[in-house]
Amino acid sequence: MPAKAELYRTAARVLNTLDRTGWILRYRYGDRRLLEDVILPSLDRDPAVTSVLLVGCAWYTRHYPRLLPRTHVVTMEIDPAKAPFGGERHLVANMVDIEDHVAPGSLDAVVCNGVLGWGLDDADAVEAAFAGAVTCLKPQGLFLLGWNDVVPRNGCAPHSIAALDGLEAVPVPGLGAHSLVALERNQHCYQAWRKPADEATPAQNTDQTPLKRRASSDGE
Ligand SMILES: C[S@@+](CC[C@H](N)C(=O)[O-])C[C@H]1O[C@@H](n2cnc3c(N)ncnc32)[C@H](O)[C@@H]1O
């Protein structure tokens, strides 16, 4: 096993053990607290939300699926080594290829925090990834974006992304505003959009699971 993968696997094991004692090691910055204490719990309390995709995994996001106990959560991360930080249902995948993994019209929410400008950088890739995410949302599904409006993270600012054009700007769950800078230092901004209600879904999803195939829990 490559050294990085082994390091992450060990870190995840130690952190998960600590988590079980109730001592959750996490970032204490205001932007993280807002996401973890307000936005994700608000999303979970919404009775209309039953399926959520969380994109991008790291040691400090490993507990995010547990912040959404009511919902069917799938995590997605391009780096196979970070799979131990994903949830029980985890996809090792590039968000650009989201439609290869997630059924169209199957998700109530996509949470894409810290991915735009953090690996998802190329304008064409951003368009493909976000258009794919919109396709995978149910009508009225929520696209929640966290991004940093600082160089070099802001090469593709949301207002320039055509895939978001057809969506309605809505308040971020729990925040009462469509756009909020959660931390001045890094201009970490949360924004939310809703897919139109009347947009035809390419396929009816009668299944409970949004996955096209079984997700792996350990990076395949
Ligand atoms: C800054 S980190 C953490 C993101 C995490 N969602 C958060 O809340 O902070 C960004 C992560 O996004 C992943 N990532 C970058 N581009 C991606 C893509 N196209 N598809 C899936 N994951 C991607 C990176 O590998 C990295 O682990």
mmCIF file of C-alpha atoms and ligand atoms in Angstrom:
data_model
loop_
_atom_site.group_PDB
_atom_site.id
_atom_site.type_symbol
_atom_site.label_atom_id
_atom_site.label_comp_id
_atom_site.label_asym_id
_atom_site.label_seq_id
_atom_site.Cartn_x
_atom_site.Cartn_y
_atom_site.Cartn_z
ATOM 1 C CA MET A 1 0.000 0.000 0.000
ATOM 2 C CA PRO A 2 1.418 3.453 -0.846
ATOM 3 C CA ALA A 3 2.695 5.396 2.178
ATOM 4 C CA LYS A 4 0.055 8.114 1.870
ATOM 5 C CA ALA A 5 -2.800 5.615 1.790
ATOM 6 C CA GLU A 6 -1.400 3.819 4.798
ATOM 7 C CA LEU A 7 -0.972 7.082 6.694
ATOM 8 C CA TYR A 8 -4.578 8.119 5.984
ATOM 9 C CA ARG A 9 -5.900 4.710 6.915
ATOM 10 C CA THR A 10 -4.053 4.822 10.228
ATOM 11 C CA ALA A 11 -5.171 8.402 10.875
ATOM 12 C CA ALA A 12 -8.797 7.459 10.167
ATOM 13 C CA ARG A 13 -8.572 4.486 12.525
ATOM 14 C CA VAL A 14 -7.143 6.616 15.352
ATOM 15 C CA LEU A 15 -9.622 9.452 14.771
ATOM 16 C CA ASN A 16 -12.595 7.087 14.615
ATOM 17 C CA THR A 17 -11.482 5.533 17.893
ATOM 18 C CA LEU A 18 -11.298 8.987 19.459
ATOM 19 C CA ASP A 19 -14.695 9.853 17.965
ATOM 20 C CA ARG A 20 -16.235 6.881 19.739
ATOM 21 C CA THR A 21 -15.036 8.269 23.064
ATOM 22 C CA GLY A 22 -16.911 11.469 22.254
ATOM 23 C CA TRP A 23 -13.726 13.471 21.768
ATOM 24 C CA ILE A 24 -14.184 14.641 18.174
ATOM 25 C CA LEU A 25 -11.012 16.189 16.807
ATOM 26 C CA ARG A 26 -12.018 18.864 14.339
ATOM 27 C CA TYR A 27 -11.263 22.354 13.119
ATOM 28 C CA ARG A 28 -12.636 25.048 15.395
ATOM 29 C CA TYR A 29 -12.632 27.881 12.847
ATOM 30 C CA GLY A 30 -15.866 29.785 12.389
ATOM 31 C CA ASP A 31 -16.457 28.594 8.830
ATOM 32 C CA ARG A 32 -16.230 24.935 9.933
ATOM 33 C CA ARG A 33 -18.460 25.521 12.936
ATOM 34 C CA LEU A 34 -21.067 27.122 10.697
ATOM 35 C CA LEU A 35 -21.023 24.131 8.363
ATOM 36 C CA GLU A 36 -20.969 21.515 11.117
ATOM 37 C CA ASP A 37 -23.190 23.142 13.729
ATOM 38 C CA VAL A 38 -25.690 25.010 11.578
ATOM 39 C CA ILE A 39 -25.778 24.169 7.853
ATOM 40 C CA LEU A 40 -25.543 20.369 7.859
ATOM 41 C CA PRO A 41 -27.889 19.933 10.873
ATOM 42 C CA SER A 42 -30.404 22.288 9.181
ATOM 43 C CA LEU A 43 -30.195 20.224 6.029
ATOM 44 C CA ASP A 44 -30.784 17.083 8.071
ATOM 45 C CA ARG A 45 -33.842 18.605 9.759
ATOM 46 C CA ASP A 46 -35.464 19.404 6.409
ATOM 47 C CA PRO A 47 -38.108 16.691 5.915
ATOM 48 C CA ALA A 48 -37.765 17.054 2.147
ATOM 49 C CA VAL A 49 -34.122 15.976 2.285
ATOM 50 C CA THR A 50 -33.509 12.230 2.375
ATOM 51 C CA SER A 51 -30.458 11.765 0.139
ATOM 52 C CA VAL A 52 -27.282 13.841 0.201
ATOM 53 C CA LEU A 53 -23.974 13.653 -1.654
ATOM 54 C CA LEU A 54 -20.939 15.117 0.130
ATOM 55 C CA VAL A 55 -18.063 15.853 -2.264
ATOM 56 C CA GLY A 56 -14.458 15.963 -1.073
ATOM 57 C CA CYS A 57 -13.194 14.083 1.988
ATOM 58 C CA ALA A 58 -10.464 14.844 4.494
ATOM 59 C CA TRP A 59 -9.615 13.874 8.066
ATOM 60 C CA TYR A 60 -11.716 16.768 9.343
ATOM 61 C CA THR A 61 -14.819 15.776 7.352
ATOM 62 C CA ARG A 62 -14.912 12.109 8.390
ATOM 63 C CA HIS A 63 -17.745 12.746 10.850
ATOM 64 C CA TYR A 64 -19.924 14.729 8.413
ATOM 65 C CA PRO A 65 -22.163 11.769 7.490
ATOM 66 C CA ARG A 66 -22.951 11.475 11.205
ATOM 67 C CA LEU A 67 -24.172 15.088 11.185
ATOM 68 C CA LEU A 68 -26.879 13.926 8.774
ATOM 69 C CA PRO A 69 -28.307 10.937 10.686
ATOM 70 C CA ARG A 70 -31.750 11.122 9.050
ATOM 71 C CA THR A 71 -30.452 11.114 5.500
ATOM 72 C CA HIS A 72 -28.944 8.596 3.135
ATOM 73 C CA VAL A 73 -25.439 10.033 2.713
ATOM 74 C CA VAL A 74 -22.966 9.173 -0.019
ATOM 75 C CA THR A 75 -19.453 10.633 -0.015
ATOM 76 C CA MET A 76 -17.289 11.173 -3.100
ATOM 77 C CA GLU A 77 -13.565 11.805 -3.299
ATOM 78 C CA ILE A 78 -11.193 11.649 -6.253
ATOM 79 C CA ASP A 79 -8.187 10.515 -4.210
ATOM 80 C CA PRO A 80 -8.439 6.791 -3.425
ATOM 81 C CA ALA A 81 -6.083 7.230 -0.467
ATOM 82 C CA LYS A 82 -8.679 9.419 1.267
ATOM 83 C CA ALA A 83 -11.415 6.773 1.129
ATOM 84 C CA PRO A 84 -10.948 6.005 4.865
ATOM 85 C CA PHE A 85 -12.242 9.537 5.540
ATOM 86 C CA GLY A 86 -15.390 8.879 3.516
ATOM 87 C CA GLY A 87 -18.670 7.566 4.832
ATOM 88 C CA GLU A 88 -20.098 4.044 4.806
ATOM 89 C CA ARG A 89 -21.229 4.607 1.235
ATOM 90 C CA HIS A 90 -18.234 6.090 -0.507
ATOM 91 C CA LEU A 91 -17.385 6.677 -4.141
ATOM 92 C CA VAL A 92 -13.821 7.004 -5.333
ATOM 93 C CA ALA A 93 -14.643 9.238 -8.263
ATOM 94 C CA ASN A 94 -13.993 12.479 -10.050
ATOM 95 C CA MET A 95 -16.992 14.792 -9.663
ATOM 96 C CA VAL A 96 -16.673 15.427 -13.389
ATOM 97 C CA ASP A 97 -17.898 11.839 -13.862
ATOM 98 C CA ILE A 98 -20.675 12.047 -11.282
ATOM 99 C CA GLU A 99 -23.293 10.829 -13.761
ATOM 100 C CA ASP A 100 -21.398 7.555 -14.150
ATOM 101 C CA HIS A 101 -21.958 6.844 -10.463
ATOM 102 C CA VAL A 102 -25.119 8.575 -9.340
ATOM 103 C CA ALA A 103 -28.566 8.143 -10.868
ATOM 104 C CA PRO A 104 -30.098 11.216 -12.502
ATOM 105 C CA GLY A 105 -32.771 12.966 -10.448
ATOM 106 C CA SER A 106 -31.906 10.978 -7.330
ATOM 107 C CA LEU A 107 -30.367 13.440 -4.841
ATOM 108 C CA ASP A 108 -32.037 15.988 -2.578
ATOM 109 C CA ALA A 109 -28.781 17.837 -2.004
ATOM 110 C CA VAL A 110 -25.197 18.028 -3.181
ATOM 111 C CA VAL A 111 -22.752 19.586 -0.725
ATOM 112 C CA CYS A 112 -19.628 20.683 -2.586
ATOM 113 C CA ASN A 113 -17.452 22.463 -0.060
ATOM 114 C CA GLY A 114 -13.777 23.174 -0.628
ATOM 115 C CA VAL A 115 -13.583 21.352 -3.945
ATOM 116 C CA LEU A 116 -13.957 24.243 -6.388
ATOM 117 C CA GLY A 117 -10.453 25.694 -6.597
ATOM 118 C CA TRP A 118 -9.024 22.802 -4.566
ATOM 119 C CA GLY A 119 -8.455 20.343 -7.393
ATOM 120 C CA LEU A 120 -11.560 21.078 -9.405
ATOM 121 C CA ASP A 121 -9.952 24.032 -11.143
ATOM 122 C CA ASP A 122 -10.225 23.791 -14.905
ATOM 123 C CA ALA A 123 -13.241 25.720 -16.245
ATOM 124 C CA ASP A 124 -14.448 22.876 -18.477
ATOM 125 C CA ALA A 125 -14.101 20.387 -15.636
ATOM 126 C CA VAL A 126 -16.043 22.694 -13.309
ATOM 127 C CA GLU A 127 -18.854 23.028 -15.861
ATOM 128 C CA ALA A 128 -19.001 19.254 -16.373
ATOM 129 C CA ALA A 129 -18.933 18.522 -12.645
ATOM 130 C CA PHE A 130 -21.602 21.061 -11.708
ATOM 131 C CA ALA A 131 -23.852 20.253 -14.701
ATOM 132 C CA GLY A 132 -23.590 16.593 -13.721
ATOM 133 C CA ALA A 133 -24.461 17.421 -10.123
ATOM 134 C CA VAL A 134 -27.537 19.349 -11.274
ATOM 135 C CA THR A 135 -28.604 16.377 -13.424
ATOM 136 C CA CYS A 136 -28.295 14.111 -10.380
ATOM 137 C CA LEU A 137 -30.445 16.419 -8.232
ATOM 138 C CA LYS A 138 -34.177 15.879 -7.957
ATOM 139 C CA PRO A 139 -36.353 18.802 -9.006
ATOM 140 C CA GLN A 140 -36.119 21.307 -6.112
ATOM 141 C CA GLY A 141 -32.859 19.652 -5.058
ATOM 142 C CA LEU A 142 -30.274 21.860 -3.362
ATOM 143 C CA PHE A 143 -26.748 22.597 -4.569
ATOM 144 C CA LEU A 144 -24.652 23.900 -1.696
ATOM 145 C CA LEU A 145 -21.282 25.357 -2.575
ATOM 146 C CA GLY A 146 -18.446 26.363 -0.285
ATOM 147 C CA TRP A 147 -15.606 28.162 -2.010
ATOM 148 C CA ASN A 148 -12.799 30.609 -1.301
ATOM 149 C CA ASP A 149 -12.903 33.958 -3.028
ATOM 150 C CA VAL A 150 -9.119 34.394 -2.921
ATOM 151 C CA VAL A 151 -6.380 33.826 -5.483
ATOM 152 C CA PRO A 152 -5.642 31.107 -6.598
ATOM 153 C CA ARG A 153 -8.848 29.392 -5.373
ATOM 154 C CA ASN A 154 -11.269 31.690 -7.181
ATOM 155 C CA GLY A 155 -10.276 31.069 -10.799
ATOM 156 C CA CYS A 156 -13.865 29.970 -11.531
ATOM 157 C CA ALA A 157 -16.151 32.221 -9.502
ATOM 158 C CA PRO A 158 -19.707 30.849 -9.216
ATOM 159 C CA HIS A 159 -21.255 33.743 -11.158
ATOM 160 C CA SER A 160 -19.183 32.657 -14.174
ATOM 161 C CA ILE A 161 -20.298 29.006 -14.065
ATOM 162 C CA ALA A 162 -22.942 28.381 -16.719
ATOM 163 C CA ALA A 163 -24.085 25.124 -15.096
ATOM 164 C CA LEU A 164 -25.518 27.167 -12.204
ATOM 165 C CA ASP A 165 -27.355 29.626 -14.465
ATOM 166 C CA GLY A 166 -30.673 27.797 -14.547
ATOM 167 C CA LEU A 167 -30.833 27.395 -10.789
ATOM 168 C CA GLU A 168 -32.645 29.580 -8.290
ATOM 169 C CA ALA A 169 -30.501 31.350 -5.707
ATOM 170 C CA VAL A 170 -31.883 30.338 -2.301
ATOM 171 C CA PRO A 171 -30.826 30.779 1.322
ATOM 172 C CA VAL A 172 -28.150 28.462 2.656
ATOM 173 C CA PRO A 173 -29.863 26.085 5.147
ATOM 174 C CA GLY A 174 -29.838 27.623 8.594
ATOM 175 C CA LEU A 175 -28.265 30.902 7.467
ATOM 176 C CA GLY A 176 -31.157 32.849 5.925
ATOM 177 C CA ALA A 177 -28.924 34.282 3.188
ATOM 178 C CA HIS A 178 -28.024 33.027 -0.264
ATOM 179 C CA SER A 179 -24.396 33.997 0.132
ATOM 180 C CA LEU A 180 -22.356 34.398 3.273
ATOM 181 C CA VAL A 181 -18.650 34.884 3.865
ATOM 182 C CA ALA A 182 -18.065 32.588 6.821
ATOM 183 C CA LEU A 183 -14.413 33.459 7.413
ATOM 184 C CA GLU A 184 -12.820 36.741 6.389
ATOM 185 C CA ARG A 185 -9.265 35.408 6.443
ATOM 186 C CA ASN A 186 -9.782 32.998 3.562
ATOM 187 C CA GLN A 187 -13.026 34.476 2.174
ATOM 188 C CA HIS A 188 -14.719 31.118 2.635
ATOM 189 C CA CYS A 189 -18.150 31.679 1.202
ATOM 190 C CA TYR A 190 -21.252 29.456 1.381
ATOM 191 C CA GLN A 191 -23.869 29.743 -1.340
ATOM 192 C CA ALA A 192 -26.957 27.718 -2.238
ATOM 193 C CA TRP A 193 -29.122 27.168 -5.301
ATOM 194 C CA ARG A 194 -32.211 25.116 -5.983
ATOM 195 C CA LYS A 195 -32.966 23.175 -9.144
ATOM 196 C CA PRO A 196 -36.251 24.312 -10.699
ATOM 197 C CA ALA A 197 -39.324 22.322 -9.762
ATOM 198 C CA ASP A 198 -40.645 22.027 -13.250
ATOM 199 C CA GLU A 199 -37.494 20.699 -14.886
ATOM 200 C CA ALA A 200 -38.122 17.251 -16.296
ATOM 201 C CA THR A 201 -35.995 14.582 -14.679
ATOM 202 C CA PRO A 202 -34.307 12.268 -17.160
ATOM 203 C CA ALA A 203 -35.361 9.228 -15.175
ATOM 204 C CA GLN A 204 -37.724 8.457 -12.329
ATOM 205 C CA ASN A 205 -35.816 7.161 -9.342
ATOM 206 C CA THR A 206 -38.045 4.817 -7.417
ATOM 207 C CA ASP A 207 -35.148 3.157 -5.661
ATOM 208 C CA GLN A 208 -34.058 4.403 -2.233
ATOM 209 C CA THR A 209 -30.406 4.480 -3.207
ATOM 210 C CA PRO A 210 -29.006 7.132 -5.499
ATOM 211 C CA LEU A 211 -25.996 5.031 -6.410
ATOM 212 C CA LYS A 212 -25.812 3.429 -9.812
ATOM 213 C CA ARG A 213 -23.610 0.733 -8.449
ATOM 214 C CA ARG A 214 -22.592 -0.343 -5.004
ATOM 215 C CA ALA A 215 -20.171 2.105 -3.417
ATOM 216 C CA SER A 216 -17.026 0.830 -1.826
ATOM 217 C CA SER A 217 -16.114 1.728 1.712
ATOM 218 C CA ASP A 218 -12.382 1.519 1.368
ATOM 219 C CA GLY A 219 -11.423 2.831 -2.009
ATOM 220 C CA GLU A 220 -12.133 -0.340 -4.010
HETATM 221 C C1 LIG B 1 -9.832 21.101 0.629
HETATM 222 S S1 LIG B 1 -10.219 19.395 0.554
HETATM 223 C C2 LIG B 1 -11.623 19.081 1.553
HETATM 224 C C3 LIG B 1 -12.988 19.266 1.002
HETATM 225 C C4 LIG B 1 -14.080 18.969 2.002
HETATM 226 N N1 LIG B 1 -15.296 18.688 1.272
HETATM 227 C C5 LIG B 1 -14.303 20.118 2.963
HETATM 228 O O1 LIG B 1 -15.430 20.305 3.428
HETATM 229 O O2 LIG B 1 -13.344 20.835 3.274
HETATM 230 C C6 LIG B 1 -10.661 19.180 -1.128
HETATM 231 C C7 LIG B 1 -10.859 17.744 -1.511
HETATM 232 O O3 LIG B 1 -11.556 17.697 -2.755
HETATM 233 C C8 LIG B 1 -11.006 16.637 -3.518
HETATM 234 N N2 LIG B 1 -11.296 16.891 -4.936
HETATM 235 C C9 LIG B 1 -10.695 17.800 -5.739
HETATM 236 N N3 LIG B 1 -11.195 17.736 -6.972
HETATM 237 C C10 LIG B 1 -12.126 16.754 -6.974
HETATM 238 C C11 LIG B 1 -12.960 16.215 -7.966
HETATM 239 N N4 LIG B 1 -12.933 16.676 -9.221
HETATM 240 N N5 LIG B 1 -13.807 15.226 -7.626
HETATM 241 C C12 LIG B 1 -13.828 14.746 -6.363
HETATM 242 N N6 LIG B 1 -13.044 15.209 -5.369
HETATM 243 C C13 LIG B 1 -12.197 16.211 -5.666
HETATM 244 C C14 LIG B 1 -9.532 16.670 -3.192
HETATM 245 O O4 LIG B 1 -8.896 15.438 -3.485
HETATM 246 C C15 LIG B 1 -9.546 16.994 -1.724
HETATM 247 O O5 LIG B 1 -9.540 15.838 -0.913
#
